[in-house]
Amino acid sequence: MCGIVGYVGGGAPGARAEGVVMGGLARLEYRGYDSAGIAVVTADDAAVAMRKKAGKLVNLAKELAERPIDHGTAAIGHTRWATHGAPTDANAHPHLAAGGRIAIIHNGIIENFSALRAELEAEGIEFLSETDTEATGHLLAREVETGASLAEAMRTITRRLEGAFTLLAVDAREPRTVVGARRNSPLVVGLGEGENFLGSDVVAFIEHTRTALELEQDEVVEITPEGVTITDRSGHVVEREPYTVDWDASAAQKGGFATFMEKEIHDQPEAVADTLRGRIDEHGKLHLDEGLVHEALLASVDKIIIVACGTASYAGLVGRYAIEHWCRIPVEVELAHEFRYRDPVVNVRTLVVAISQSGETMDTIMAVRHAQRQGAPVIAIVNAQGSTIAREADAVLYTRAGPEIAVASTKAFLAQITATFLLGIYLAELRGNKFPDEIEALLSQLDEIPAKIQRVIDTSEGIREVARSMADERTVLFLGRHVGFPVALEGALKLKELAYIHAEGFAAGELKHGPIALVEPGQPVFIVLPSPRGRESLHAKVISNVQEVRARGARTFVIAEEGDTEAANHAEQVFYVPNAPVLMTPLLQVVPLQIFALELAAAKGYDVDQPRNLAKSVTVE
Ligand code: M6R
């Protein structure tokens, strides 16, 4: 939550500072859009120049057009997802200190900010905002005023901070320097030629460089046009190997689509294909991307716990069906924020799988750490290269969905499901649950999925039309059973997030235990119908559920497999998806539901890429 950008470049091209930071903020706006602000340092001013505005980045751009800032050598910028203090101009970052000499921005929560604020106020310092961040600026000012460099001051003050933070600061007296620090929040360094960058995410600077390095916990970084210096909490210089980001700026653009979400829905065939590509060698062995969990250990685990939040947890629910079926290992799926507070039974024989698009979801990070403390090996299924979860897990299986910018997850979800299948196939092979020819068959079935997803996208006009006709609905229900249940949950979540319509996903069998009381004449109900080629009884049972809601006046919209001749008898409208093996059907069935939510939200005139109250990376607990 909150997007952070920092830039420093020397000499005449130093004029880039404001433009680079505003460009980075535009690409990071998915992380929060309650307010935005920028501070620029010029070589000859005693104070930094700052502009900040409540609301989306466009407001800040307008402000800059009306009140331009002189070109600078260094700049920091922030786009906010509010935690402490309402989304006002005053609470927008940056915050100034030392009479305007210092500017600071922050992502995270300073948990001991009240005590710090009281201490500073007792010294006569006047606070201008309600944020937890402002105290850090005044602490920094206190240090630099005693003669410390900005980097030294940052190292000193971070020792006093509790909670989660990425902090970036500039000092008008050090116009060729930006200093950053992180704990439990992300910060990536971009390496340029005669210029360097900082960002919450590589998208902040991908337009300028694909060479990056990550900061570890409690490190402080100082960037100048000439170089980057990282120090640990005791001030020792740390060497860090840079890596090359494996996608470029075009992947983080809309590519001719009206919205990122529409583009990302269209990216899904490629996201699944890329996640599968080159993963299994000629011996049928899956290669994890990074780190190592000994095969002997994996062969001996007696339980798997998948931890994740939101959409990623629904990917885990789909993965559970496949892994249990293929590997005969019990799999639990738990919301990461619930996991560590219930004293879960986890030990060295429990494999914990953390699923996260961003790799920065604080709830999931905390669950990973909790599991590791109990001795459990952790495999991360993560999309963002070099993110905290990827770095802290014992091994990583990257989903190769490319950057997902729209706040509502789409392509990452499909890639996550695909990755859980790969993991299941790997474990099945390792533990001798499947013969090589069975593994081969599963892999070739998966290989056919991307083209089938493409067909669903290409034939989506019917569901788009229905969506446009539903802009005035107040409640929509989604039913599914077996692997269709997580699809129903995801369909409901997409609708809530994007169209702000009350939506609930239910296990179809649960309906009669209470939720059916919600059904009134005219109530739209979407049903994810199991394949009739799967367990026959399951298909028949869900058809009965459709009948039950229809008998009470519901309007039923069914997602069914091509060739399911029964479906049309029970629905106002059927949306067909291609045949696939039962466990793989969620990769197809969810696509019409994503498109439904997108189209309905657009019909209501909502911003589908940046729905209200949300942020892409939830970096607070
Ligand atoms: O980055 P993560 O995958 O860890 O994020 C988890 C959830 O916050 C995320 O999936 C959220 O539910 C999405 N907004 C859903 O569209």
PDB file of C-alpha atoms in Angstrom, residues 288 290-299 301 348 350-352 372 376-380 393-396 423 426-427 430:
ATOM      1  CA  LEU A 288      11.583 -24.562  -8.741  1.00  0.00           C
ATOM      2  CA  GLU A 290      14.929 -20.271  -6.506  1.00  0.00           C
ATOM      3  CA  GLY A 291      16.092 -21.812  -3.301  1.00  0.00           C
ATOM      4  CA  LEU A 292      15.890 -25.380  -2.342  1.00  0.00           C
ATOM      5  CA  VAL A 293      13.633 -27.618  -0.369  1.00  0.00           C
ATOM      6  CA  HIS A 294      15.224 -31.058  -0.227  1.00  0.00           C
ATOM      7  CA  GLU A 295      13.323 -33.619  -2.189  1.00  0.00           C
ATOM      8  CA  ALA A 296      13.649 -36.086   0.678  1.00  0.00           C
ATOM      9  CA  LEU A 297      11.867 -33.569   2.885  1.00  0.00           C
ATOM     10  CA  LEU A 298       9.120 -32.991   0.334  1.00  0.00           C
ATOM     11  CA  ALA A 299       8.666 -36.710  -0.075  1.00  0.00           C
ATOM     12  CA  VAL A 301       5.721 -34.191   4.390  1.00  0.00           C
ATOM     13  CA  VAL A 348       9.022 -29.889   9.879  1.00  0.00           C
ATOM     14  CA  THR A 350       4.259 -29.678   7.115  1.00  0.00           C
ATOM     15  CA  LEU A 351       4.838 -28.053   3.769  1.00  0.00           C
ATOM     16  CA  VAL A 352       3.561 -24.486   3.805  1.00  0.00           C
ATOM     17  CA  GLN A 372       9.291 -21.001   9.394  1.00  0.00           C
ATOM     18  CA  ALA A 376       8.113 -25.865   8.332  1.00  0.00           C
ATOM     19  CA  PRO A 377       9.587 -25.597   4.845  1.00  0.00           C
ATOM     20  CA  VAL A 378       7.889 -22.845   2.836  1.00  0.00           C
ATOM     21  CA  ILE A 379       7.440 -22.767  -0.920  1.00  0.00           C
ATOM     22  CA  ALA A 380       6.251 -19.452  -2.344  1.00  0.00           C
ATOM     23  CA  ALA A 393      10.577 -18.537   1.402  1.00  0.00           C
ATOM     24  CA  ASP A 394      12.771 -21.624   1.206  1.00  0.00           C
ATOM     25  CA  ALA A 395      11.931 -22.070  -2.474  1.00  0.00           C
ATOM     26  CA  VAL A 396       9.981 -20.139  -5.081  1.00  0.00           C
ATOM     27  CA  LEU A 423       3.444 -28.206  -7.651  1.00  0.00           C
ATOM     28  CA  TYR A 426       5.818 -32.415  -9.039  1.00  0.00           C
ATOM     29  CA  LEU A 427       4.844 -33.860  -5.661  1.00  0.00           C
ATOM     30  CA  LEU A 430       8.302 -37.262  -6.346  1.00  0.00           C
TER      31      LEU A 430
END
